[in-house]
PDB file of C-alpha atoms and ligand atoms in Angstrom:
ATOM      1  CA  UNK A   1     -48.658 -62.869  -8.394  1.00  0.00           C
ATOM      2  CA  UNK A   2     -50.243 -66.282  -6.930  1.00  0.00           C
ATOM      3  CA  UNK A   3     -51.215 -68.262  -9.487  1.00  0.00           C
ATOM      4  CA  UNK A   4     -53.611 -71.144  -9.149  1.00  0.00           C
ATOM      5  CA  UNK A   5     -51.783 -74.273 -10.508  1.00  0.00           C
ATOM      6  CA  UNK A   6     -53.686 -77.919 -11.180  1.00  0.00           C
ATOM      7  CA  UNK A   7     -51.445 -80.864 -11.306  1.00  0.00           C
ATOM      8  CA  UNK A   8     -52.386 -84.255 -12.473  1.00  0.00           C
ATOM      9  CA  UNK A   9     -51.131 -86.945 -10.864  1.00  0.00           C
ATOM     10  CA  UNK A  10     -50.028 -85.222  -8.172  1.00  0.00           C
ATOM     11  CA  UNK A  11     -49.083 -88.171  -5.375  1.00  0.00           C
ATOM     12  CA  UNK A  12     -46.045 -89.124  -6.747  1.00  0.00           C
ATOM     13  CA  UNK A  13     -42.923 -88.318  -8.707  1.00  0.00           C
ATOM     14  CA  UNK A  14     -42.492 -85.509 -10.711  1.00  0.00           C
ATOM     15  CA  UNK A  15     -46.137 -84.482  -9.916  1.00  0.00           C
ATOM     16  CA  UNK A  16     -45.535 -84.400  -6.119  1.00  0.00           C
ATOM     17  CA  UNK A  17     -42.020 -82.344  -6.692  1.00  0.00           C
ATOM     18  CA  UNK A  18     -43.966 -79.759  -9.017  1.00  0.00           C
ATOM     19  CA  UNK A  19     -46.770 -79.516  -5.826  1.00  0.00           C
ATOM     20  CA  UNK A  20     -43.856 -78.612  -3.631  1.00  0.00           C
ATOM     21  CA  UNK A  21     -41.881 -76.566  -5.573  1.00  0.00           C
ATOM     22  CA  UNK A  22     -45.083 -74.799  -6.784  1.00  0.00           C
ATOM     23  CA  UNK A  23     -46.194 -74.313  -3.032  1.00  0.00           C
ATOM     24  CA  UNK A  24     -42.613 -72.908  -2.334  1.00  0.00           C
ATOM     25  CA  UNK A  25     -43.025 -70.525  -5.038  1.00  0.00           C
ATOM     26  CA  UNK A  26     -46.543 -69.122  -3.026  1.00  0.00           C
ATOM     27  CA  UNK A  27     -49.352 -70.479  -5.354  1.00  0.00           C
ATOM     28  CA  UNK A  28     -52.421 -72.212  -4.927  1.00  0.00           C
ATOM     29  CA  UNK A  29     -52.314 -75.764  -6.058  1.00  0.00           C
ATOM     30  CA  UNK A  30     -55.440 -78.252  -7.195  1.00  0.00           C
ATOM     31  CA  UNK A  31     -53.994 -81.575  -6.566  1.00  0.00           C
ATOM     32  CA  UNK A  32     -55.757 -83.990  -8.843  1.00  0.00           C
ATOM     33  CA  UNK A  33     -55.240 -87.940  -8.024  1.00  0.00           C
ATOM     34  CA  UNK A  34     -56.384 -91.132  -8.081  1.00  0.00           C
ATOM     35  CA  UNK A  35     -54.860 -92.046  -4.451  1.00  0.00           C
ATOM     36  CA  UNK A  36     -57.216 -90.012  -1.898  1.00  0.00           C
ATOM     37  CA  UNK A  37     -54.669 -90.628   1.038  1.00  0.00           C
ATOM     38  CA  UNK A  38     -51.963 -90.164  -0.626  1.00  0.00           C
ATOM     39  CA  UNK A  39     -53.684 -86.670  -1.554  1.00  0.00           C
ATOM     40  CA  UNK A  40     -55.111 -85.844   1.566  1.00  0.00           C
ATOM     41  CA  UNK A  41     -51.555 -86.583   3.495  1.00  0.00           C
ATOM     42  CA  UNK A  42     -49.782 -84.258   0.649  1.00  0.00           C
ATOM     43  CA  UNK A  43     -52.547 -81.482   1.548  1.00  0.00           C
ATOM     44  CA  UNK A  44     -51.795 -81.675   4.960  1.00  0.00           C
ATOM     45  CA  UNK A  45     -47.854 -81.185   4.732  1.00  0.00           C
ATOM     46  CA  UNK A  46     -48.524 -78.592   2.209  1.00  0.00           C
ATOM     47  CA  UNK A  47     -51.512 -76.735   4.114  1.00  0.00           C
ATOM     48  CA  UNK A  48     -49.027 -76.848   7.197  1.00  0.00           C
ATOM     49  CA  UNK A  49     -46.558 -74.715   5.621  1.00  0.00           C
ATOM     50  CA  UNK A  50     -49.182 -72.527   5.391  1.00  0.00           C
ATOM     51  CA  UNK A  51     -50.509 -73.118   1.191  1.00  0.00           C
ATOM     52  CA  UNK A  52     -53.426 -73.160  -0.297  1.00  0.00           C
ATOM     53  CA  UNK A  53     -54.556 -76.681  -1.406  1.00  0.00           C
ATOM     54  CA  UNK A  54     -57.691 -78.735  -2.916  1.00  0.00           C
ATOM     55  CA  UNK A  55     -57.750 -81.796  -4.027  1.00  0.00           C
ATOM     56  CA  UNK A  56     -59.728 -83.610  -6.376  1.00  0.00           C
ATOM     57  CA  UNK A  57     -59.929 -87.154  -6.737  1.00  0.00           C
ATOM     58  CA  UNK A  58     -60.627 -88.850 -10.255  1.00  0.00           C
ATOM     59  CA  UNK A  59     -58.660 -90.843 -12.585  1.00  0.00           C
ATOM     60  CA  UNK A  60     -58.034 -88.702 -16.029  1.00  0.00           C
ATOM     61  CA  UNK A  61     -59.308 -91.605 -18.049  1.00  0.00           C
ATOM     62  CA  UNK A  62     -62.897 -90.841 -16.479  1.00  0.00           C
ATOM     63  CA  UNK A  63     -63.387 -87.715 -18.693  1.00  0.00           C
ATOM     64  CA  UNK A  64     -67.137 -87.892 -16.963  1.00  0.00           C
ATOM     65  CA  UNK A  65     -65.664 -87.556 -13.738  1.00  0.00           C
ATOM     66  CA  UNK A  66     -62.816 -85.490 -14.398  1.00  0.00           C
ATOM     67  CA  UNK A  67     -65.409 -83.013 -16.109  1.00  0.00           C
ATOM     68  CA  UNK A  68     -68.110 -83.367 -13.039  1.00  0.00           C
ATOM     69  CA  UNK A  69     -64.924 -81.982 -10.819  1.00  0.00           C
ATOM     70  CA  UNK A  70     -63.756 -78.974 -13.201  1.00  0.00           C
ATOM     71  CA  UNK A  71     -67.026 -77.981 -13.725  1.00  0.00           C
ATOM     72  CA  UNK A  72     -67.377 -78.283  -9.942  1.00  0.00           C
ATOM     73  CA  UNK A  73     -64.725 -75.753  -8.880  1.00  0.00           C
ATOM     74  CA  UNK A  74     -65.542 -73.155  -6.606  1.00  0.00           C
ATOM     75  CA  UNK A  75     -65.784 -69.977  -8.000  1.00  0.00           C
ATOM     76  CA  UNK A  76     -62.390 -68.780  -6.109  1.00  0.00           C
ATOM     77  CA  UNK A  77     -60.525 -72.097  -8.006  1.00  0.00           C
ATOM     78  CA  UNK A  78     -62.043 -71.491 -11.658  1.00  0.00           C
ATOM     79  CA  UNK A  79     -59.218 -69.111 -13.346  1.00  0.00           C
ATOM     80  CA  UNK A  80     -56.389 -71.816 -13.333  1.00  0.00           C
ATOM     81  CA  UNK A  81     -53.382 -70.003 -14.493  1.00  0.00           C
ATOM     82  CA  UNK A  82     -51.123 -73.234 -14.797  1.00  0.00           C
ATOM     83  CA  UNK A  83     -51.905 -76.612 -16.018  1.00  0.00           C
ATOM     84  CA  UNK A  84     -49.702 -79.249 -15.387  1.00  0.00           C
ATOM     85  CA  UNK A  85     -50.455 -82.534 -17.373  1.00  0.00           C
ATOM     86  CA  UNK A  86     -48.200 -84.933 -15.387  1.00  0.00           C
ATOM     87  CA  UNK A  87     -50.347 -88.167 -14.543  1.00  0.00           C
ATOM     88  CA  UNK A  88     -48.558 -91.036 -17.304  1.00  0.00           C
ATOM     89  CA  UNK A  89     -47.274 -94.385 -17.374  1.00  0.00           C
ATOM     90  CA  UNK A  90     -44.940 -96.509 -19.202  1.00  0.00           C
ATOM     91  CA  UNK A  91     -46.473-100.517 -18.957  1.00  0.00           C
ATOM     92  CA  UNK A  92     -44.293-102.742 -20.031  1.00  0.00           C
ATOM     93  CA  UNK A  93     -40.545-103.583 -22.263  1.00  0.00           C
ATOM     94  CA  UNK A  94     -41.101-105.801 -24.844  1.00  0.00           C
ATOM     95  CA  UNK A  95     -40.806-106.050 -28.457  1.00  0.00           C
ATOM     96  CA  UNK A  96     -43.426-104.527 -29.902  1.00  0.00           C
ATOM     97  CA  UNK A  97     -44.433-107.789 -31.706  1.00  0.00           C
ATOM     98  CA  UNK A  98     -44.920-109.119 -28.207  1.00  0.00           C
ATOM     99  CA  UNK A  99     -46.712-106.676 -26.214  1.00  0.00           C
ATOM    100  CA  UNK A 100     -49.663-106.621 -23.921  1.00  0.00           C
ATOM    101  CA  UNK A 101     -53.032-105.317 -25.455  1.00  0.00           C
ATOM    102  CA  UNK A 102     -54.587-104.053 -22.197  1.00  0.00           C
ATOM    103  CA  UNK A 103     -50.861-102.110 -21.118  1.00  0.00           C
ATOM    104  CA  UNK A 104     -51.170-100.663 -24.920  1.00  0.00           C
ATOM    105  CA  UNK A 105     -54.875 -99.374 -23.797  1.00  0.00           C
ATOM    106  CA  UNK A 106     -53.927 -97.824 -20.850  1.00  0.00           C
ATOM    107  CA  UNK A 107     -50.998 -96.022 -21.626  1.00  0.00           C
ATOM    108  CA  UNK A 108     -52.831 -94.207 -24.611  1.00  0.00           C
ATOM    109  CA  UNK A 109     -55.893 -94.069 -22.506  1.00  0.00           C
ATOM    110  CA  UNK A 110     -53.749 -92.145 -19.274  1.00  0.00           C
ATOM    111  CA  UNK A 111     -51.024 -90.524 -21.784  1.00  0.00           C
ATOM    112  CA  UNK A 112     -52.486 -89.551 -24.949  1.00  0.00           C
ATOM    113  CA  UNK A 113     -56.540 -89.355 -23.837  1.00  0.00           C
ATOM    114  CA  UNK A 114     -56.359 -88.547 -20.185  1.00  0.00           C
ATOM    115  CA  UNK A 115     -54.143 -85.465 -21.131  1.00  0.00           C
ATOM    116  CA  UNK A 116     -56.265 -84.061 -24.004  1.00  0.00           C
ATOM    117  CA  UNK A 117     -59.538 -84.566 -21.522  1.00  0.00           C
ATOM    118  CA  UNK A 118     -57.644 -82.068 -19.251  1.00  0.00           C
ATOM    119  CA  UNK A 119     -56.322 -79.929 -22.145  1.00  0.00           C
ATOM    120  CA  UNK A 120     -60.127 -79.846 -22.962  1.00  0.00           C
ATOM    121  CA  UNK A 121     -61.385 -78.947 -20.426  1.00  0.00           C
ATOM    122  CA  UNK A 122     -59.224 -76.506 -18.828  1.00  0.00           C
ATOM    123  CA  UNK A 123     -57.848 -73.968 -21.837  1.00  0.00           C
ATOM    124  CA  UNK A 124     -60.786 -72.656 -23.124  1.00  0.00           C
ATOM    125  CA  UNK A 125     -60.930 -70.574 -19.730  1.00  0.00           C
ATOM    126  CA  UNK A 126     -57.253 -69.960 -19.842  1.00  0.00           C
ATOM    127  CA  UNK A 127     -57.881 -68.287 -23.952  1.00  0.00           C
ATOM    128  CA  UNK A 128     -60.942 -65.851 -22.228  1.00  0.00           C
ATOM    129  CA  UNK A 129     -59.052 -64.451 -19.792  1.00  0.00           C
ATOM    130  CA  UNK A 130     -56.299 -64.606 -21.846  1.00  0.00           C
ATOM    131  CA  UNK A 131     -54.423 -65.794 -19.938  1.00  0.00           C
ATOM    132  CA  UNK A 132     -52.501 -69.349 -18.525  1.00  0.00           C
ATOM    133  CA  UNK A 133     -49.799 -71.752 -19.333  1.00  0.00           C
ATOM    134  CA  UNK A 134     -50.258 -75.638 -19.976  1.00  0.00           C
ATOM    135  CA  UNK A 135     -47.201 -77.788 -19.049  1.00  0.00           C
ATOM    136  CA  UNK A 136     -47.122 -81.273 -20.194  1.00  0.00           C
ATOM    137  CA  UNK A 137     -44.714 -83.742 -19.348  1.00  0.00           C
ATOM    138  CA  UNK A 138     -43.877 -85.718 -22.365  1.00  0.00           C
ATOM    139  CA  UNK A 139     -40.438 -87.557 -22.412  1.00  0.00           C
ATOM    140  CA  UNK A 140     -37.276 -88.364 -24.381  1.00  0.00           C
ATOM    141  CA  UNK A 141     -38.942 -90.732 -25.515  1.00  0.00           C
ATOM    142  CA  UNK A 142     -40.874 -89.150 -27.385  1.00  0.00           C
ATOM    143  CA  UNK A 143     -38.022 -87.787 -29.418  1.00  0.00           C
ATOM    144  CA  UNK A 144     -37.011 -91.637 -30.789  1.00  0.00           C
ATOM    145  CA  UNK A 145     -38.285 -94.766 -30.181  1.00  0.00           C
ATOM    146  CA  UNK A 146     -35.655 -96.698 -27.950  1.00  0.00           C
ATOM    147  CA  UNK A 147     -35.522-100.767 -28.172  1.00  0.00           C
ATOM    148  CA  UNK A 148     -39.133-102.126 -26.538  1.00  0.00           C
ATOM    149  CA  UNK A 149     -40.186 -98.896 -25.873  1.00  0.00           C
ATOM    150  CA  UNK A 150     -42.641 -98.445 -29.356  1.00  0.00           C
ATOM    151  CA  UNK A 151     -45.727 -97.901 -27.837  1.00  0.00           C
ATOM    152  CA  UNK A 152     -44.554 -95.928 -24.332  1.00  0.00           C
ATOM    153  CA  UNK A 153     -42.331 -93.746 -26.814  1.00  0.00           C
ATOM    154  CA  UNK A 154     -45.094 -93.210 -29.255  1.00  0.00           C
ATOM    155  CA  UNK A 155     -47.491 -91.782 -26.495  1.00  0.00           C
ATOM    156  CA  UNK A 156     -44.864 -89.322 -25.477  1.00  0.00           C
ATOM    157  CA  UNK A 157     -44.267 -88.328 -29.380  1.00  0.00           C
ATOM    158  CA  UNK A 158     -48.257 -87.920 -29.792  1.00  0.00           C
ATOM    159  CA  UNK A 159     -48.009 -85.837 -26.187  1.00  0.00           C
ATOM    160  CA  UNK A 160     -45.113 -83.522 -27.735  1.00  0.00           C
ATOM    161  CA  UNK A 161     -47.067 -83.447 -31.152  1.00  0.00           C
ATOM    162  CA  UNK A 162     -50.409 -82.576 -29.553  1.00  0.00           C
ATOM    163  CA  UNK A 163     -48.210 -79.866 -27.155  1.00  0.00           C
ATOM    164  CA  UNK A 164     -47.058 -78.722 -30.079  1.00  0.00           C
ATOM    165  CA  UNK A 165     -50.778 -78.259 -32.099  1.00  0.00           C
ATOM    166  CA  UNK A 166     -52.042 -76.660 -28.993  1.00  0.00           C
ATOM    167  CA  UNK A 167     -49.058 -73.564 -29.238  1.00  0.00           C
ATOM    168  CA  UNK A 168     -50.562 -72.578 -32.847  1.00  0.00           C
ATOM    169  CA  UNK A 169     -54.149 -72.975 -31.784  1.00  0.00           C
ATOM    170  CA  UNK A 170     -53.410 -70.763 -28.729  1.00  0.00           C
ATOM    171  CA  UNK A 171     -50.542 -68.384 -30.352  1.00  0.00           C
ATOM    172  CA  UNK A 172     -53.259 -65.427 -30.829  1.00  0.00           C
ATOM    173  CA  UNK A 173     -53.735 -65.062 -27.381  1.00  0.00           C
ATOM    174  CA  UNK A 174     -51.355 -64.429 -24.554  1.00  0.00           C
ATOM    175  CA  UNK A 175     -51.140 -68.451 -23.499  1.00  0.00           C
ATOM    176  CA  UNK A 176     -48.850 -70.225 -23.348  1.00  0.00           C
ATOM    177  CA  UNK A 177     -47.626 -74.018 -23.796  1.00  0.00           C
ATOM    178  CA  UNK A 178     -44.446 -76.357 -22.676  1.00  0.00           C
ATOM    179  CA  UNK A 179     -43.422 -79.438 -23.330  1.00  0.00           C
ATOM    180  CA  UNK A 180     -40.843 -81.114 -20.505  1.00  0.00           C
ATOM    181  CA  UNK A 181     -39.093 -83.485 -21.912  1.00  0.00           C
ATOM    182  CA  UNK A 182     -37.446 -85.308 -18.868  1.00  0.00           C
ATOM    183  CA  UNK A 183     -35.083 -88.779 -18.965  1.00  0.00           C
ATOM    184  CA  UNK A 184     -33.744 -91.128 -16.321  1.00  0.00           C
ATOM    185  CA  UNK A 185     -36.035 -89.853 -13.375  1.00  0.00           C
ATOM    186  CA  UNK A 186     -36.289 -92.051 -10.181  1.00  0.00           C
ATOM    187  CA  UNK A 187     -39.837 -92.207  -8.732  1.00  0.00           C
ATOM    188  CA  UNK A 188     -42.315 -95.083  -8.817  1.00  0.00           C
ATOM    189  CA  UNK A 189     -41.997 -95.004 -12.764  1.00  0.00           C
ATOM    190  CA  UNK A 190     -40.255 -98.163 -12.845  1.00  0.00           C
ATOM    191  CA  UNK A 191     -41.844-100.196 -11.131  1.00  0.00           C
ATOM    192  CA  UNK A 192     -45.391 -99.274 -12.288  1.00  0.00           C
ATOM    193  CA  UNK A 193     -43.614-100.528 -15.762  1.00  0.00           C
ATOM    194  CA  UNK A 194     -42.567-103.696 -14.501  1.00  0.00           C
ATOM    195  CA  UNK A 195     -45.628-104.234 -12.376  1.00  0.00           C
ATOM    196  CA  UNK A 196     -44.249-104.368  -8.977  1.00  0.00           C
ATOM    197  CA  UNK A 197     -41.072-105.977 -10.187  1.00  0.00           C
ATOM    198  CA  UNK A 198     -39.048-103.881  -7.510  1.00  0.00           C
ATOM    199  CA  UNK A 199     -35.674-105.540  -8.537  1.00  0.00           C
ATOM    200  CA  UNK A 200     -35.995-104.630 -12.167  1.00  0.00           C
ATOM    201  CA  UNK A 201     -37.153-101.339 -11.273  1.00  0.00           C
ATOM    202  CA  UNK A 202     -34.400-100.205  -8.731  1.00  0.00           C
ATOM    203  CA  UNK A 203     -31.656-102.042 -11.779  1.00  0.00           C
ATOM    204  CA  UNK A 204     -32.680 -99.168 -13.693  1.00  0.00           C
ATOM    205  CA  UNK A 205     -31.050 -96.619 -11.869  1.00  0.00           C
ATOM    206  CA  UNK A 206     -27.976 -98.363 -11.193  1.00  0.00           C
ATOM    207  CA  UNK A 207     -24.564 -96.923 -12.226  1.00  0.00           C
ATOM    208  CA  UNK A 208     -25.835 -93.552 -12.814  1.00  0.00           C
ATOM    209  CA  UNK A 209     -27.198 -90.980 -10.721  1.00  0.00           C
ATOM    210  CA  UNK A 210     -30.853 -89.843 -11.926  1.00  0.00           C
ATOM    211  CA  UNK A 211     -32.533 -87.471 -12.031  1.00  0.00           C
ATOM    212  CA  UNK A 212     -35.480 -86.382  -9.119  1.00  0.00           C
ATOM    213  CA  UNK A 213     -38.670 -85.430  -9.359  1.00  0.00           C
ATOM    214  CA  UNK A 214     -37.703 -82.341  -7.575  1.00  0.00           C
ATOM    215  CA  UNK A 215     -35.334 -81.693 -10.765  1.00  0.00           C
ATOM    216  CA  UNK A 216     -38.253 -81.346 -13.239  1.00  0.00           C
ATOM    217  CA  UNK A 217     -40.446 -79.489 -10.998  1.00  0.00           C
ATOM    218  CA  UNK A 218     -37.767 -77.127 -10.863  1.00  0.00           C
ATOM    219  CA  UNK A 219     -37.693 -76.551 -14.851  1.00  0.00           C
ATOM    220  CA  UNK A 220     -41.862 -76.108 -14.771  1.00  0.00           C
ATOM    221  CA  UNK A 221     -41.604 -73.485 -12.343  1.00  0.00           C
ATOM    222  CA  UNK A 222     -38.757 -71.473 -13.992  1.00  0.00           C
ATOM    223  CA  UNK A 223     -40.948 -72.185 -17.052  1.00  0.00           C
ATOM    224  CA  UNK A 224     -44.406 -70.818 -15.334  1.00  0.00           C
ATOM    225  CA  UNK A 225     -42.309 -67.812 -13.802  1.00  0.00           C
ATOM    226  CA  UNK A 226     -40.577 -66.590 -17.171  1.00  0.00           C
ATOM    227  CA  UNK A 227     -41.626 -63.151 -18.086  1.00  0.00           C
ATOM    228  CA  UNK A 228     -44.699 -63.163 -20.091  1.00  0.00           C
ATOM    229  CA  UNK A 229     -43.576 -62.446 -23.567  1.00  0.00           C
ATOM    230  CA  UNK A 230     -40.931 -66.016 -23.035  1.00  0.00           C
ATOM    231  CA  UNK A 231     -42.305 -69.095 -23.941  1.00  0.00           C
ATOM    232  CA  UNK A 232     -40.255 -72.178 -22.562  1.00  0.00           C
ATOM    233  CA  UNK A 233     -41.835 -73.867 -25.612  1.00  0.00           C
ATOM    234  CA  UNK A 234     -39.533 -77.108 -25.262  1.00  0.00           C
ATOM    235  CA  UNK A 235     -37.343 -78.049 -22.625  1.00  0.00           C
ATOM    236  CA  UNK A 236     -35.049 -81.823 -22.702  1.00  0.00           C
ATOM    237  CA  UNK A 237     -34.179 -82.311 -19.305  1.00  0.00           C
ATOM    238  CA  UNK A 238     -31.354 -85.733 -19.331  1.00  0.00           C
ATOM    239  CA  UNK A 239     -29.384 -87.126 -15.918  1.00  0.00           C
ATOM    240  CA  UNK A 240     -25.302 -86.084 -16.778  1.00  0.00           C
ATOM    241  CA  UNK A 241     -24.341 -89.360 -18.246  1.00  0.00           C
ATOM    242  CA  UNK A 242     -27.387 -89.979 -20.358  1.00  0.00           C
ATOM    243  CA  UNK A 243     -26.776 -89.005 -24.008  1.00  0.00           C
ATOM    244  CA  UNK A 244     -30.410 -90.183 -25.168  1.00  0.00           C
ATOM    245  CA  UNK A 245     -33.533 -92.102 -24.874  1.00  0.00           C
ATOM    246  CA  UNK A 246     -31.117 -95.238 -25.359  1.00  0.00           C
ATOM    247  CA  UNK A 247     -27.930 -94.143 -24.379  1.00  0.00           C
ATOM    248  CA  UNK A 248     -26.911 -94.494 -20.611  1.00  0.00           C
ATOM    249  CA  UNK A 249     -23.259 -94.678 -19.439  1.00  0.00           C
ATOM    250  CA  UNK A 250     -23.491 -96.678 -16.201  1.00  0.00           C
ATOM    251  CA  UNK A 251     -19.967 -96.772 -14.215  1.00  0.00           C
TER     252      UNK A 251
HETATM  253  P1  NDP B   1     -44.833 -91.989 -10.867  1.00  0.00           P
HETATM  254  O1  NDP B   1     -45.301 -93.365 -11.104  1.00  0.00           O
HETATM  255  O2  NDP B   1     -43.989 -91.721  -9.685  1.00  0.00           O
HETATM  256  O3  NDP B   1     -46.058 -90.980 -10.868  1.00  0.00           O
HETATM  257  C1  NDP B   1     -47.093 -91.086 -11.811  1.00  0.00           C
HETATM  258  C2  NDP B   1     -48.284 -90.313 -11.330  1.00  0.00           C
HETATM  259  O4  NDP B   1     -49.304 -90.362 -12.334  1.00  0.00           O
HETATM  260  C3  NDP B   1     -48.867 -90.929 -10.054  1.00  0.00           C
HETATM  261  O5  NDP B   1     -49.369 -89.897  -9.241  1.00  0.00           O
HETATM  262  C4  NDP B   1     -49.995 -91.778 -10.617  1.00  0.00           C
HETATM  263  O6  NDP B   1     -51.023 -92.043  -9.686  1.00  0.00           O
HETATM  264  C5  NDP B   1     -50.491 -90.861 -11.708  1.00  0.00           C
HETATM  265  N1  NDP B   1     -51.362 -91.550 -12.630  1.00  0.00           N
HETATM  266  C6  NDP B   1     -51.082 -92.626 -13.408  1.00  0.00           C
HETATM  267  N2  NDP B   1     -52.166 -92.993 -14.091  1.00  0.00           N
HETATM  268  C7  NDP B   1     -53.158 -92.143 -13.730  1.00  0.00           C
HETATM  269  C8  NDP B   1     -54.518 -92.023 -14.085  1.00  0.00           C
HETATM  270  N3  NDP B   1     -55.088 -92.842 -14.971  1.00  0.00           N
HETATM  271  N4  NDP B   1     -55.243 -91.020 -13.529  1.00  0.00           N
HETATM  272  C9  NDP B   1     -54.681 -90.185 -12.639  1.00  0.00           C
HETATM  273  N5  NDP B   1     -53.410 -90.259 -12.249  1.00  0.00           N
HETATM  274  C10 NDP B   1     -52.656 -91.231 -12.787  1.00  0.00           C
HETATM  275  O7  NDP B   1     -44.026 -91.616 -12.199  1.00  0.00           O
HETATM  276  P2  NDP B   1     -43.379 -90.219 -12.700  1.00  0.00           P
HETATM  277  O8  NDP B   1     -43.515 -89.155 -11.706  1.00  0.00           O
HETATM  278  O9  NDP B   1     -42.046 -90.559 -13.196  1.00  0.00           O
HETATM  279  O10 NDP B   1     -44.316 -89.936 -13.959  1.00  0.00           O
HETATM  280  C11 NDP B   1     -44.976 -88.702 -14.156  1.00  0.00           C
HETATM  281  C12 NDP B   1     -44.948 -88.369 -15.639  1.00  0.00           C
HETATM  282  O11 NDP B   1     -43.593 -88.206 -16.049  1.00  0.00           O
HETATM  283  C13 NDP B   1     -45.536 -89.445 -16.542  1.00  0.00           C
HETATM  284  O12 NDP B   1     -46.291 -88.820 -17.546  1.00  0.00           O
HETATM  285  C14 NDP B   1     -44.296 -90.113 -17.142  1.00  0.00           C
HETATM  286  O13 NDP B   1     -44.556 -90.687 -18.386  1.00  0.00           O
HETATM  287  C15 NDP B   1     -43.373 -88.918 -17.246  1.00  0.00           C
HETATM  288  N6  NDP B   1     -41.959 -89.194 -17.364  1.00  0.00           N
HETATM  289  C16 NDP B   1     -41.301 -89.933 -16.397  1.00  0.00           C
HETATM  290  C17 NDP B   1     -39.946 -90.157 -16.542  1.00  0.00           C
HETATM  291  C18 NDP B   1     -39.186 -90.998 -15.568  1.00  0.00           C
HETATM  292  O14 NDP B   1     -38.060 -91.445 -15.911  1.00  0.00           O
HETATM  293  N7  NDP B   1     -39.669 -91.242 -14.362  1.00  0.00           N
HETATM  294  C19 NDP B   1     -39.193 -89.577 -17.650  1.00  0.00           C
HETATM  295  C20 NDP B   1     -39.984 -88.857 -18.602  1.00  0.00           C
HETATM  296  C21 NDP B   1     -41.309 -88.645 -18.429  1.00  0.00           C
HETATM  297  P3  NDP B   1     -51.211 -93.495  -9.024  1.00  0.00           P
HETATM  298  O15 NDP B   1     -50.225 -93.536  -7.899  1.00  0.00           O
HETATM  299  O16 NDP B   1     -52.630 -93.498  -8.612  1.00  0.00           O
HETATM  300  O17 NDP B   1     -50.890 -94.504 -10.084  1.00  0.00           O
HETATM  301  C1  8X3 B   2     -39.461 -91.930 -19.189  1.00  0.00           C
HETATM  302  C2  8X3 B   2     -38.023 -91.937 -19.564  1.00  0.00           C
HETATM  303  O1  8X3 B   2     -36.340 -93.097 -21.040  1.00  0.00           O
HETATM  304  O2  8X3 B   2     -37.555 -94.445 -19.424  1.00  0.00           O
HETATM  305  O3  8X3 B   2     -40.246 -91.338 -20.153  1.00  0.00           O
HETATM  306  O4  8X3 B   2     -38.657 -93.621 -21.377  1.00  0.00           O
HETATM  307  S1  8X3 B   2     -37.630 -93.350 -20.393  1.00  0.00           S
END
């Protein structure tokens, strides 16, 4: 069946692969953004190949705007089957002692806040029909803290905590709730993190081969496709020579 699938963050990264593999799979995507070219050039490929696609633009630390949208849907767009609660950031790698007040504010504001605003507003239509799936995209590091990581890593253990709150509170009805837990993934990550430093950013994938955006959508769609009685409840998705959120074994 098509479903109707909302992803946040959708211009870039792992939220861009999971609009394209989505699309390939037949549904209907929402594309949600902050970038309206970006969007609107992503519709266009994706409305070429013959999907459906709308996209709304608002940043999901705007919970006025972000509700002024969702409450705006058209009626055909209400009964989202799949939420995927991509958009995220990591700002910054420095001891914690050290670290930058305002990147502290928006990583909890776009990580922690942005994704319960969505989580908010979107499942309590998902629990009446009884129906849906919510995908986050938390991290490895949000199984341990890795050195200068602290408050990146403790976003993505309050995103797999909250993930994790949201399974009980939904396990009466027929809904159900993943937590991707990606590593080394090369998209703009890295140099959003080092603001712009593109050096630093492209040193991070050296030596290893990452993974792709493409490699995590792949994982949410097997996860949204499972037969209904599976929950993918947890999935830890590391590039080959990774071990963990601190060990990489660059050759
Ligand atoms: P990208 O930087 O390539 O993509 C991030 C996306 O999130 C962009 O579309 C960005 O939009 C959007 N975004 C950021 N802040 C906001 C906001 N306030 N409101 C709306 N959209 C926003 O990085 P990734 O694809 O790698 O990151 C996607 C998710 O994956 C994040 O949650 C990240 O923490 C997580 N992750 C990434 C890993 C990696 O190694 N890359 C590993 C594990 C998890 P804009 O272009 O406007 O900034
Ligand atoms: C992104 C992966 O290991 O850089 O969450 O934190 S890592």
């Amino acid at each position: 069946m098509n479903k109707i699938v909302l992803i946040t963050g959708a211009t870039s990264g792992i939220g861009l692969g999971c609009a394209r593999k989505f699309a390939e799979n037949g549904d209907k995507l929402i594309l949600t953004g902050r970038n309206e070219q970006k969007l609107e050039e992503i519709r266009k490929e994706l409305t070429d190949k013959g999907t459906q696609v709308l996209t709304l633009v608002f940043d999901v630390r705007d919970r006025e705007k972000a509700t002024q949208c969702i409450n705006a849907l058209p009626d055909e767009w209400k009964a989202i089957d799949v939420l995927v609660n991509n958009a995220g950031l990591a700002l910054g790698l420095e001891p914690e002692y050290e670290g930058s007040f305002e990147d502290w504010e928006t990583m909890i504001d776009t990580n922690i806040k942005g994704l319960l605003t969505m989580t908010r507003l979107i499942v309590p239509g998902m629990v009446q029909r009884d129906r849906g799936h919510i995908i986050n995209i938390g991290s490895v590091a949000g199984d341990a803290a890795y050195a200068n990581g602290n408050v990146y890593c403790a976003t993505k253990s309050a995103v797999k905590t909250i993930t994790d709150g949201l399974r009980l509170d939904v396990a009466s009805s027929a809904v159900r709730v993943t937590n991707l837990k990606p590593g080394l993934v090369e998209t703009n990550f890295s140099n959003t993190r080092f603001h712009g430093d593109t050096e630093r950013a492209a040193n991070v994938y050296k030596g290893i081969k990452p993974l792709t955006g493409d490699d995590i959508a792949d994982v949410a769609v097997y996860a949204a496709n499972a037969p209904a009685h599976v929950q993918i409840a947890e999935v830890l998705i590391l590039a080959t020579h990774q071990g963990s959120g601190s060990v990489i074994v660059r050759k």
